[in-house]
Coordinates of C-alpha atoms in Angstrom, one line a residue:
L1 CA 9.7 27.1 -11.8
R2 CA 6.9 25.2 -10.0
F3 CA 4.3 23.2 -11.5
R4 CA 0.9 21.7 -10.5
L5 CA -2.1 19.9 -12.0
A6 CA -5.5 21.5 -11.7
G7 CA -9.1 21.2 -13.0
Y8 CA -12.0 18.9 -12.7
P9 CA -13.0 16.1 -13.2
R10 CA -9.5 14.4 -13.0
K11 CA -7.5 11.8 -11.3
H12 CA -4.4 12.7 -9.3
N13 CA -2.0 12.1 -12.3
E14 CA -3.8 14.2 -14.9
G15 CA -5.2 17.7 -15.3
R16 CA -4.6 21.2 -16.5
V17 CA -0.9 22.1 -16.3
E18 CA -0.2 25.3 -14.3
V19 CA 3.2 26.9 -14.0
F20 CA 4.4 29.3 -11.3
Y21 CA 6.6 32.0 -13.0
N22 CA 7.4 35.5 -11.9
D23 CA 5.4 35.1 -8.7
E24 CA 2.2 34.2 -10.6
W25 CA 0.4 31.0 -11.5
G26 CA -0.5 30.6 -15.2
T27 CA -1.3 28.1 -17.9
I28 CA 0.2 26.7 -21.2
C29 CA -1.5 27.0 -24.5
D30 CA -2.1 23.8 -26.6
D31 CA -0.8 25.2 -29.9
D32 CA 1.8 22.8 -31.4
F33 CA 1.6 20.7 -28.1
T34 CA 3.2 17.2 -28.4
L35 CA 3.7 14.1 -26.3
G36 CA 7.4 15.3 -25.9
N37 CA 6.0 18.4 -24.0
A38 CA 3.9 16.2 -21.9
H39 CA 6.9 14.0 -20.9
V40 CA 9.0 17.0 -19.7
L41 CA 6.0 18.5 -17.8
C42 CA 5.1 15.1 -16.1
R43 CA 8.7 14.8 -14.9
H44 CA 8.5 18.3 -13.4
L45 CA 5.4 17.0 -11.5
G46 CA 7.3 13.9 -10.2
F47 CA 6.0 11.3 -12.7
V48 CA 8.3 9.0 -14.7
A49 CA 6.7 9.9 -18.1
A50 CA 3.5 10.9 -19.9
T51 CA 0.9 8.6 -21.5
G52 CA -1.1 11.4 -23.2
W53 CA -2.1 15.1 -23.3
A54 CA -5.4 17.0 -23.7
H55 CA -6.3 20.1 -25.6
S56 CA -9.0 22.7 -25.7
A57 CA -9.3 23.1 -21.8
K58 CA -10.5 19.5 -21.2
Y59 CA -10.0 20.1 -17.6
G60 CA -11.7 23.4 -17.5
K61 CA -10.4 26.9 -18.3
G62 CA -7.7 28.3 -16.1
V63 CA -7.3 32.0 -14.9
G64 CA -4.5 34.5 -15.0
R65 CA -1.6 34.6 -17.5
I66 CA -0.9 32.1 -20.3
W67 CA 2.8 31.8 -19.7
L68 CA 3.9 29.5 -22.7
D69 CA 2.7 29.1 -26.3
N70 CA 4.0 27.1 -29.3
V71 CA 6.0 24.9 -27.0
N72 CA 8.1 22.3 -28.8
C73 CA 10.1 19.8 -26.6
A74 CA 12.0 16.7 -27.9
G75 CA 11.1 15.0 -24.6
N76 CA 14.5 14.6 -23.0
E77 CA 14.9 18.3 -21.8
K78 CA 15.4 18.7 -18.1
S79 CA 13.1 21.8 -18.0
I80 CA 10.2 23.1 -20.0
G81 CA 12.2 26.3 -20.2
D82 CA 14.8 24.5 -22.3
C83 CA 12.3 23.7 -25.0
K84 CA 11.6 26.0 -27.9
H85 CA 8.6 28.4 -27.2
R86 CA 7.5 32.0 -28.1
G87 CA 8.8 33.4 -24.9
W88 CA 7.5 33.8 -21.3
G89 CA 4.0 35.6 -21.4
N90 CA 4.0 36.0 -25.3
S91 CA 0.8 34.2 -26.4
D92 CA -2.1 34.7 -28.9
C93 CA -4.3 32.1 -27.0
S94 CA -7.4 32.2 -24.8
H95 CA -8.0 29.9 -21.8
E96 CA -10.2 27.9 -23.9
E97 CA -7.0 26.5 -25.4
D98 CA -5.3 25.4 -22.1
A99 CA -3.2 22.2 -22.3
G100 CA -3.5 19.3 -20.0
V101 CA -1.3 16.2 -19.5
V102 CA -1.9 12.6 -18.4
C103 CA 1.0 11.2 -16.6
K104 CA 2.0 7.5 -16.0
D105 CA 1.0 6.6 -12.4
E106 CA 4.5 5.9 -11.3
R107 CA 6.6 8.3 -9.2
I108 CA 10.2 9.3 -9.8
P109 CA 12.2 7.6 -7.0
G110 CA 13.1 10.2 -4.4
F111 CA 10.8 12.9 -5.7
K112 CA 9.6 15.1 -2.9
D113 CA 5.9 15.9 -2.9
S114 CA 4.1 17.7 0.0
N115 CA 2.0 14.6 0.6
V116 CA 4.9 12.0 0.1
I117 CA 8.0 11.4 2.2
E118 CA 10.7 8.9 1.4
V119 CA 12.2 7.1 4.4
R120 CA 15.3 5.0 4.1
K121 CA 14.7 1.6 5.9
L122 CA 17.3 0.7 8.6
L123 CA 18.7 -2.6 7.2
P124 CA 20.6 -5.1 9.4
R125 CA 23.9 -4.8 7.6
R126 CA 23.9 -1.1 8.6
G127 CA 22.7 -1.5 12.1
R128 CA 24.0 -3.7 14.9
C129 CA 21.9 -6.5 16.5
C130 CA 23.0 -8.1 19.7
C131 CA 21.7 -11.7 18.8
P132 CA 24.4 -14.4 18.3
E133 CA 22.6 -15.9 15.4
H134 CA 22.2 -12.6 13.5
P135 CA 24.7 -11.7 10.7
G136 CA 25.2 -8.3 12.2
W137 CA 25.9 -9.5 15.6
V138 CA 28.9 -8.0 17.6
P139 CA 30.5 -10.2 20.2
G140 CA 30.3 -8.8 23.7
C141 CA 27.7 -6.1 22.7
G142 CA 25.9 -6.3 26.1
V143 CA 22.7 -4.6 25.1
Q144 CA 19.7 -6.6 26.2
E145 CA 16.4 -5.0 25.4
S146 CA 13.1 -6.1 23.9
S147 CA 13.3 -7.2 20.3
A148 CA 11.2 -5.6 17.6
G149 CA 11.0 -8.7 15.6
F150 CA 14.1 -8.3 13.4
P151 CA 15.2 -11.2 11.2
G152 CA 17.2 -13.8 13.3
C153 CA 16.4 -12.0 16.5
A154 CA 13.1 -13.5 17.3
P155 CA 14.2 -16.1 20.1
Q156 CA 16.4 -13.5 21.8
R157 CA 15.7 -10.1 23.4
C158 CA 17.8 -7.5 21.8
A159 CA 18.0 -4.1 20.3
W160 CA 20.0 -2.0 17.7
G161 CA 23.1 -0.2 18.6
P162 CA 24.5 2.8 16.8
R163 CA 26.2 2.8 13.4
R164 CA 29.9 3.1 13.5
T165 CA 30.3 5.8 10.9
R166 CA 27.5 8.1 11.9
G167 CA 26.0 9.2 15.2
T168 CA 23.5 11.6 16.8
G169 CA 24.3 13.5 19.9
Y170 CA 22.7 12.4 23.2
A171 CA 22.6 15.9 24.5
G172 CA 19.2 17.6 24.5
W173 CA 17.4 14.2 23.4
G174 CA 14.0 13.3 24.7
S175 CA 11.3 10.7 24.3
V176 CA 9.4 13.0 21.9
V177 CA 12.3 12.9 19.4
A178 CA 12.6 9.2 19.9
G179 CA 8.9 8.8 19.0
N180 CA 9.6 10.3 15.6
I181 CA 12.4 7.7 15.0
F182 CA 10.0 4.8 16.0
A183 CA 7.4 6.3 13.6
A184 CA 9.8 6.6 10.7
T185 CA 11.1 3.2 11.1
G186 CA 7.7 1.8 11.2
H187 CA 7.0 1.2 14.9
A188 CA 3.7 2.1 16.4
G189 CA 4.7 3.7 19.8
R190 CA 7.5 4.8 22.1
G191 CA 9.4 2.4 24.1
S192 CA 11.8 3.4 26.8
G193 CA 13.1 6.1 24.5
L194 CA 16.6 6.1 25.9
L195 CA 19.1 3.2 26.8
S196 CA 21.8 3.5 29.4
P197 CA 24.7 5.4 27.8
H198 CA 27.4 3.5 29.8
R199 CA 26.6 0.5 27.6
L200 CA 28.1 2.2 24.6
F201 CA 31.0 3.8 26.4
T202 CA 33.6 1.4 25.1
E203 CA 32.6 2.4 21.5
R204 CA 32.5 6.1 22.0
Q205 CA 35.9 6.8 20.5
Q206 CA 35.0 5.2 17.2
L207 CA 31.9 7.4 16.6
N208 CA 31.7 10.4 14.4
Y209 CA 28.7 12.6 15.4
R210 CA 26.8 14.5 12.7
L211 CA 23.6 15.8 14.5
H212 CA 23.0 17.5 17.8
S213 CA 20.4 19.6 19.5
V214 CA 17.6 17.7 17.8
S215 CA 14.3 19.2 18.9
C216 CA 10.8 17.8 17.9
T217 CA 7.3 18.9 19.0
G218 CA 6.1 15.3 18.5
T219 CA 3.8 16.0 15.5
E220 CA 6.4 15.5 12.8
V221 CA 6.1 12.4 10.7
H222 CA 9.9 12.2 10.1
L223 CA 13.0 13.1 12.0
S224 CA 14.2 15.4 9.2
M225 CA 11.2 17.7 9.9
C226 CA 12.4 18.4 13.4
S227 CA 15.0 21.2 14.1
F228 CA 18.5 20.2 14.6
E229 CA 22.1 21.3 14.0
F230 CA 25.0 19.8 12.2
Y231 CA 28.5 19.3 13.6
R232 CA 30.9 20.9 11.2
G233 CA 34.6 20.0 10.5
N234 CA 36.3 17.4 12.6
A235 CA 33.3 15.9 14.4
S236 CA 35.3 13.2 16.3
A237 CA 35.7 15.5 19.4
A238 CA 32.0 16.5 19.3
C239 CA 29.2 15.6 21.8
A240 CA 31.6 16.1 24.7
A241 CA 28.6 16.4 27.1
G242 CA 26.6 13.6 25.7
M243 CA 26.6 10.1 24.3
P244 CA 25.2 8.5 21.2
V245 CA 21.4 8.2 21.1
V246 CA 19.9 4.8 21.2
V247 CA 16.1 4.1 21.0
S248 CA 14.0 1.0 21.8
C249 CA 10.8 0.6 19.8
V250 CA 7.5 -0.9 20.6
P251 CA 6.3 -3.1 17.9
G252 CA 2.7 -2.9 16.7
P253 CA 0.3 -6.0 16.9
L254 CA 1.4 -7.4 13.5
F255 CA 5.2 -7.3 14.3
A256 CA 5.1 -8.3 18.0
A257 CA 7.7 -11.0 18.7
G258 CA 6.5 -13.8 20.9
S259 CA 3.0 -15.2 21.6
A260 CA 2.7 -13.7 25.1
H261 CA 3.0 -10.2 23.6
K262 CA 0.4 -10.9 20.8
K263 CA -2.0 -12.6 23.4
K264 CA -1.8 -9.4 25.6
Q265 CA -2.6 -7.2 22.6
R266 CA -5.5 -9.4 21.5
Q267 CA -7.0 -9.1 25.0
Q268 CA -6.5 -5.2 24.9
Q269 CA -8.4 -5.2 21.5
Q270 CA -11.2 -7.3 22.9
Q271 CA -11.6 -4.9 25.8
Q272 CA -11.7 -1.9 23.4
G273 CA -14.3 -3.7 21.2
Q274 CA -14.5 -3.7 17.4
P275 CA -11.9 -1.5 15.8
R276 CA -13.3 1.7 14.1
I277 CA -10.8 2.1 11.4
R278 CA -9.2 -0.2 8.8
L279 CA -7.3 -0.2 5.5
K280 CA -8.8 -1.9 2.3
G281 CA -7.6 -2.3 -1.2
G282 CA -3.8 -2.2 -0.6
A283 CA -1.4 -4.8 -2.0
R284 CA 1.0 -4.6 0.9
V285 CA 1.0 -4.5 4.6
G286 CA 0.3 -0.9 6.0
E287 CA -1.3 0.5 2.8
G288 CA -4.8 0.9 1.6
R289 CA -8.0 3.0 1.4
V290 CA -9.0 4.4 4.8
E291 CA -12.4 3.2 6.0
V292 CA -14.1 4.2 9.3
L293 CA -17.0 2.6 11.2
R294 CA -19.9 5.0 12.2
S295 CA -23.3 4.0 13.3
S296 CA -22.5 0.3 12.6
E297 CA -21.7 1.0 8.9
W298 CA -18.2 1.2 7.3
G299 CA -17.6 4.2 5.1
T300 CA -14.6 6.1 3.5
V301 CA -12.9 9.4 4.1
C302 CA -12.9 12.2 1.5
D303 CA -9.5 13.5 0.4
D304 CA -10.1 17.3 0.9
R305 CA -7.2 18.6 3.0
W306 CA -5.9 15.0 3.4
N307 CA -2.2 15.3 4.4
L308 CA 0.7 13.4 6.1
Q309 CA -0.3 14.5 9.6
S310 CA -3.7 12.9 9.3
A311 CA -2.5 9.9 7.5
S312 CA 0.1 9.4 10.4
V313 CA -2.6 9.3 12.9
V314 CA -4.3 6.5 10.9
C315 CA -1.2 4.6 10.6
R316 CA -0.2 4.8 14.3
E317 CA -3.8 3.9 15.4
L318 CA -3.5 0.7 13.3
G319 CA -0.1 -0.2 14.9
F320 CA 2.2 1.0 12.2
G321 CA 4.8 3.9 12.2
S322 CA 4.1 7.3 10.7
A323 CA 2.8 7.8 7.2
K324 CA 5.1 7.9 4.2
E325 CA 2.4 8.8 1.8
A326 CA -1.0 10.5 2.1
L327 CA -2.8 9.4 -1.1
T328 CA -5.7 11.2 -2.8
G329 CA -8.0 10.6 -5.7
A330 CA -9.0 7.0 -4.8
R331 CA -5.4 5.7 -5.5
M332 CA -6.3 2.5 -3.6
G333 CA -9.7 2.0 -5.3
Q334 CA -13.1 3.5 -4.8
G335 CA -15.1 2.4 -1.7
T336 CA -18.8 1.8 -1.5
G337 CA -21.5 3.1 0.9
P338 CA -21.2 6.4 2.7
I339 CA -18.5 8.9 2.9
H340 CA -18.3 9.6 6.7
L341 CA -15.6 12.2 7.0
N342 CA -14.4 15.3 5.1
E343 CA -11.7 17.9 5.6
V344 CA -10.0 15.9 8.4
Q345 CA -7.3 18.2 10.1
C346 CA -5.2 16.3 12.5
Q347 CA -2.3 18.0 14.5
G348 CA -0.4 14.7 14.6
T349 CA -0.6 14.0 18.2
E350 CA -4.1 12.4 18.3
K351 CA -4.4 8.8 19.3
S352 CA -7.4 8.3 16.9
L353 CA -8.6 9.8 13.6
W354 CA -12.0 10.4 15.4
S355 CA -10.2 12.8 17.8
C356 CA -9.2 15.1 14.9
P357 CA -11.4 18.0 13.7
F358 CA -13.5 17.1 10.6
R359 CA -16.6 18.1 8.6
N360 CA -19.6 15.9 8.2
I361 CA -20.1 15.0 4.6
T362 CA -22.9 16.1 2.3
Q363 CA -23.7 14.4 -0.9
E364 CA -22.5 17.2 -3.2
D365 CA -19.2 17.6 -1.3
C366 CA -17.4 14.4 -2.3
K367 CA -17.7 11.3 -4.4
H368 CA -15.9 8.0 -4.1
T369 CA -13.4 9.1 -6.8
E370 CA -12.0 11.2 -3.8
D371 CA -11.5 8.5 -1.3
A372 CA -8.4 9.1 0.8
A373 CA -5.7 6.3 1.4
V374 CA -2.3 5.9 3.1
R375 CA 0.9 4.1 2.9
C376 CA 2.6 3.6 6.3
N377 CA 6.1 3.0 7.4
I378 CA 6.5 -0.6 8.7
P379 CA 9.5 -2.2 10.5
Y380 CA 12.1 -3.9 8.3
M381 CA 11.4 -7.6 9.1
G382 CA 13.6 -9.2 6.3
Y383 CA 10.9 -11.7 5.4
E384 CA 11.4 -11.1 1.7
N385 CA 15.0 -12.5 2.0
L386 CA 13.5 -15.9 3.0
I387 CA 11.5 -16.5 -0.2
R388 CA 12.1 -16.3 -4.0
L389 CA 10.5 -17.3 -7.2
S390 CA 12.1 -19.2 -10.0
G391 CA 11.3 -20.3 -13.6
G392 CA 8.5 -17.8 -14.3
R393 CA 8.2 -15.5 -17.4
S394 CA 8.3 -12.4 -15.2
R395 CA 9.4 -11.5 -11.7
F396 CA 5.6 -11.7 -10.6
E397 CA 5.4 -15.5 -11.2
G398 CA 7.3 -18.7 -10.6
R399 CA 7.9 -21.8 -8.5
V400 CA 8.1 -20.9 -4.8
E401 CA 11.4 -21.5 -3.1
V402 CA 12.0 -20.9 0.6
A403 CA 15.1 -20.6 2.8
V404 CA 15.4 -22.9 5.7
G405 CA 18.2 -23.4 8.4
A406 CA 19.3 -19.8 8.3
G407 CA 20.1 -19.7 12.1
D408 CA 23.3 -20.3 14.0
G409 CA 25.5 -18.5 11.4
E410 CA 24.8 -21.1 8.7
Q411 CA 24.1 -20.3 5.1
P412 CA 20.4 -20.7 4.3
R413 CA 19.3 -23.9 2.3
W414 CA 16.8 -23.3 -0.4
G415 CA 14.0 -25.7 -1.1
L416 CA 10.6 -26.2 -2.7
V417 CA 7.1 -26.2 -1.2
C418 CA 4.8 -29.2 -1.7
G419 CA 2.0 -28.3 -3.9
E420 CA -0.6 -30.5 -2.1
G421 CA -3.3 -28.3 -0.6
W422 CA -1.7 -25.2 -2.0
G423 CA -4.4 -22.6 -2.8
T424 CA -5.2 -18.9 -3.1
L425 CA -4.7 -18.2 0.7
E426 CA -1.3 -19.6 0.7
A427 CA -0.4 -17.7 -2.5
M428 CA -1.8 -14.5 -1.0
V429 CA 0.8 -14.9 1.9
A430 CA 3.6 -15.8 -0.5
C431 CA 3.0 -12.7 -2.7
R432 CA 2.8 -10.5 0.4
Q433 CA 6.1 -11.9 1.7
L434 CA 7.7 -11.3 -1.8
G435 CA 6.4 -7.7 -1.8
L436 CA 4.7 -8.4 -5.1
G437 CA 1.1 -7.5 -4.2
F438 CA -1.9 -9.8 -4.7
A439 CA -2.2 -13.4 -5.7
N440 CA -3.8 -14.1 -9.0
H441 CA -3.3 -17.9 -8.8
G442 CA -1.9 -20.5 -6.5
L443 CA -0.6 -23.4 -8.6
Q444 CA -0.3 -26.9 -7.3
E445 CA 1.8 -28.0 -10.5
T446 CA 4.6 -26.1 -12.1
W447 CA 6.0 -28.5 -14.6
Y448 CA 5.6 -25.9 -17.5
W449 CA 8.2 -23.5 -15.9
D450 CA 12.0 -23.9 -16.2
A451 CA 13.6 -26.0 -13.6
S452 CA 16.2 -24.4 -11.4
N453 CA 19.0 -26.3 -9.5
V454 CA 16.8 -26.4 -6.4
T455 CA 15.0 -29.8 -6.4
E456 CA 14.4 -30.7 -2.7
M457 CA 11.1 -30.3 -0.9
V458 CA 11.6 -28.6 2.4
M459 CA 8.1 -27.4 3.4
S460 CA 4.7 -29.4 3.2
G461 CA 1.1 -29.2 4.5
V462 CA 1.2 -25.3 4.4
K463 CA -2.3 -23.9 5.5
C464 CA -2.6 -20.2 5.8
A465 CA -5.5 -18.1 7.0
G466 CA -4.5 -15.4 4.5
H467 CA -3.3 -12.5 6.9
E468 CA 0.1 -13.9 7.8
M469 CA 3.2 -12.0 6.8
S470 CA 5.4 -15.0 6.0
L471 CA 4.8 -18.6 5.0
S472 CA 6.7 -19.7 8.1
H473 CA 3.8 -18.1 10.2
C474 CA 1.4 -20.5 8.5
Q475 CA 0.6 -24.0 9.7
H476 CA 2.9 -26.6 8.1
H477 CA 4.4 -30.0 8.9
G478 CA 7.8 -28.6 10.1
A479 CA 10.6 -31.1 9.9
S480 CA 8.2 -34.0 9.4
L481 CA 7.7 -33.6 5.7
S482 CA 4.7 -35.4 4.1
C483 CA 4.3 -35.0 0.4
R484 CA 2.9 -37.7 -1.9
N485 CA 4.5 -36.2 -5.0
T486 CA 8.0 -34.9 -4.4
G487 CA 9.0 -34.2 -7.9
T488 CA 9.7 -30.6 -9.0
R489 CA 6.7 -30.6 -11.3
F490 CA 4.4 -30.8 -8.1
A491 CA 6.0 -27.9 -6.3
A492 CA 3.9 -24.9 -5.4
G493 CA 3.9 -21.8 -7.6
V494 CA 2.3 -18.4 -7.7
I495 CA 1.3 -15.6 -10.1
C496 CA 1.2 -12.3 -8.4
S497 CA -0.2 -8.9 -9.4
E498 CA 0.3 -5.3 -8.2
T499 CA -3.5 -4.8 -8.6
A500 CA -6.5 -7.0 -8.3
S501 CA -10.3 -6.9 -8.6
D502 CA -12.3 -7.0 -5.4
L503 CA -15.9 -8.1 -5.8
L504 CA -18.5 -7.2 -3.3
L505 CA -22.2 -8.1 -3.4
H506 CA -24.4 -5.1 -2.7
A507 CA -26.3 -7.0 0.2
P508 CA -28.9 -4.2 1.0
L509 CA -30.2 -4.3 -2.6
V510 CA -30.8 -8.0 -2.2
Q511 CA -32.7 -7.4 1.0
E512 CA -34.8 -4.5 -0.4
T513 CA -35.8 -6.3 -3.5
A514 CA -36.6 -9.8 -2.4
Y515 CA -40.2 -11.0 -2.9
I516 CA -42.2 -14.1 -3.3
E517 CA -43.8 -14.9 -6.6
D518 CA -46.2 -17.8 -7.7
R519 CA -45.4 -18.6 -11.3
P520 CA -47.3 -21.2 -13.6
L521 CA -45.3 -24.2 -14.6
H522 CA -45.9 -23.6 -18.3
M523 CA -43.7 -20.4 -17.9
L524 CA -40.9 -22.3 -16.3
Y525 CA -39.7 -24.8 -18.8
C526 CA -36.6 -22.8 -19.6
A527 CA -35.7 -22.4 -15.9
A528 CA -36.1 -26.1 -15.3
E529 CA -33.7 -27.0 -18.3
E530 CA -31.1 -24.7 -16.7
N531 CA -31.5 -26.4 -13.2
C532 CA -32.8 -23.2 -11.6
L533 CA -35.7 -25.0 -9.8
A534 CA -35.6 -27.1 -6.7
S535 CA -35.3 -30.9 -7.3
S536 CA -39.0 -31.5 -6.3
A537 CA -40.0 -29.6 -9.5
R538 CA -39.3 -32.8 -11.4
L539 CA -42.2 -34.5 -9.7
A540 CA -44.7 -31.8 -10.6
N541 CA -47.6 -32.2 -13.0
W542 CA -46.2 -30.3 -16.0
P543 CA -47.4 -28.0 -17.4
Y544 CA -50.2 -27.6 -14.7
G545 CA -49.7 -26.1 -11.3
H546 CA -47.3 -23.5 -10.2
R547 CA -44.0 -23.1 -8.3
R548 CA -43.3 -20.5 -5.5
L549 CA -40.1 -18.7 -6.2
L550 CA -38.0 -16.2 -4.3
R551 CA -37.0 -13.4 -6.6
F552 CA -34.5 -10.6 -6.0
S553 CA -32.2 -8.2 -7.8
S554 CA -28.5 -8.4 -7.5
Q555 CA -25.6 -6.0 -7.9
I556 CA -21.9 -6.7 -7.6
H557 CA -19.4 -3.9 -7.1
N558 CA -15.8 -4.2 -8.0
H559 CA -13.9 -1.9 -5.6
G560 CA -10.5 -3.2 -6.4
R561 CA -8.0 -1.5 -8.7
A562 CA -8.1 -3.9 -11.6
D563 CA -10.9 -5.1 -14.0
F564 CA -12.7 -8.2 -13.2
R565 CA -11.9 -10.9 -15.8
P566 CA -13.8 -14.2 -15.4
K567 CA -12.0 -17.5 -15.8
A568 CA -14.1 -18.3 -18.8
G569 CA -13.2 -16.0 -21.8
R570 CA -15.9 -13.9 -23.5
H571 CA -16.2 -16.4 -26.4
S572 CA -17.3 -19.1 -24.0
W573 CA -20.3 -17.1 -22.8
V574 CA -23.6 -17.8 -24.5
W575 CA -27.0 -16.0 -24.7
H576 CA -29.8 -17.8 -23.1
E577 CA -33.4 -16.7 -23.2
C578 CA -34.0 -17.6 -19.5
H579 CA -31.7 -14.8 -18.5

């Protein structure tokens, strides 16, 4: 059985349920339909559960067979076929009774969707880093290549060696294949591709090879999509003509280790001019709504035919690896302004999205509810291991604790961050480093949260620009701590959120509607009470004379993924006749 959501208008996680049975797509009748049925169907579709269901062809009438009728599920069945029903194809319904479901917008871990690919991150404990201060260091390793910014390796120049228990045959390996590994592990480009095999000769006897004859075209977004062969049986004697494959990855601009590397990339960007593509609305590094610059105006991309190949071109252009998700249905919020591109069809080898075939948009083709977005693979940097929250009511809030002195094989020492000068920008970086999304609040006092056994201040004077990936990348006092109030109640805290509002003034409307008006003073008493006039109005000869006013209309768009809630609750707002 195969399932899909169809119909219009709808979001990506709702729609008319269609089932592929006996080589034909058909629908399900809404007679006796329950939330239990919806739960089972949503799990078929890769979502964790259902939040509701729809009757009477809310998402439009389907075509073809009505495969199921009078379906009755308890909700815990593994398949819709296990539920009670009248039998396949036995129905007394018309398509005006087609059932639909609304699924919870949360994917089942590991669910394989055509527009989603799961990639296991390479963690330090599984790999081998040849830096003495790194916990995975192997004495006498001998590999000395450029670092991709792995935790503990920043001062040195090093690379990953192979795993002991699993290997890939060297025979038939090329830089195209290596490029796919870089992409899947979150690196932007290809490095040297292959490292000298003799460096690993001493370990050769300990390796068990699993793959050989790996062949990629270069357009794949993951190594598993290339053709390859398995070694069967006793693999210890395999790969007689080759050696274990090792790759050296080129980090993107965000992950480059060393100021010289970053300076060089900044110079390249300046030479190339303003970037023509960006991600907006994402809570984490490497995710967001795709926006492109055309004729000096930023606009969005329509999600028609949006897939992993096109999404990977975007990710690589921005300095990330390949795409792990190609998101449709404005999953990262709706944009504003024009929709520049539609039906983008990349092969996967293009350097820029603008090199891919696409259709120019017309107004009736797409709306901002169809804005395309991406989630990219990024290198595992380990920054989240150097920060934690304590004392909060949920995992999204708490007092910020950071790890210091983790080098030279020592155990990290946890301490607090001084709350002086701590604000939203610093909280943004902390929430990003924690992997918890956006910052709702940056708190300078945290006396109302439970105290942990960590009481020492270890960081002060933190000042962030907001784009950093770790608090250690922000300006701070270093070892010379300076904090007026060192008690735990004055430690910095954060409240993070997966989604946030994002308010944008519609500037063109202000420009188009602005005008000058001369208004008599006797009509401006209310405005004067509200302090809406210039201070010189106090010296005017009330109620005679007039004031010259600048008048305009204003419009604020929220193109984030959460409702905007002002700090003042609705009961604090008052009606005033001036407005």
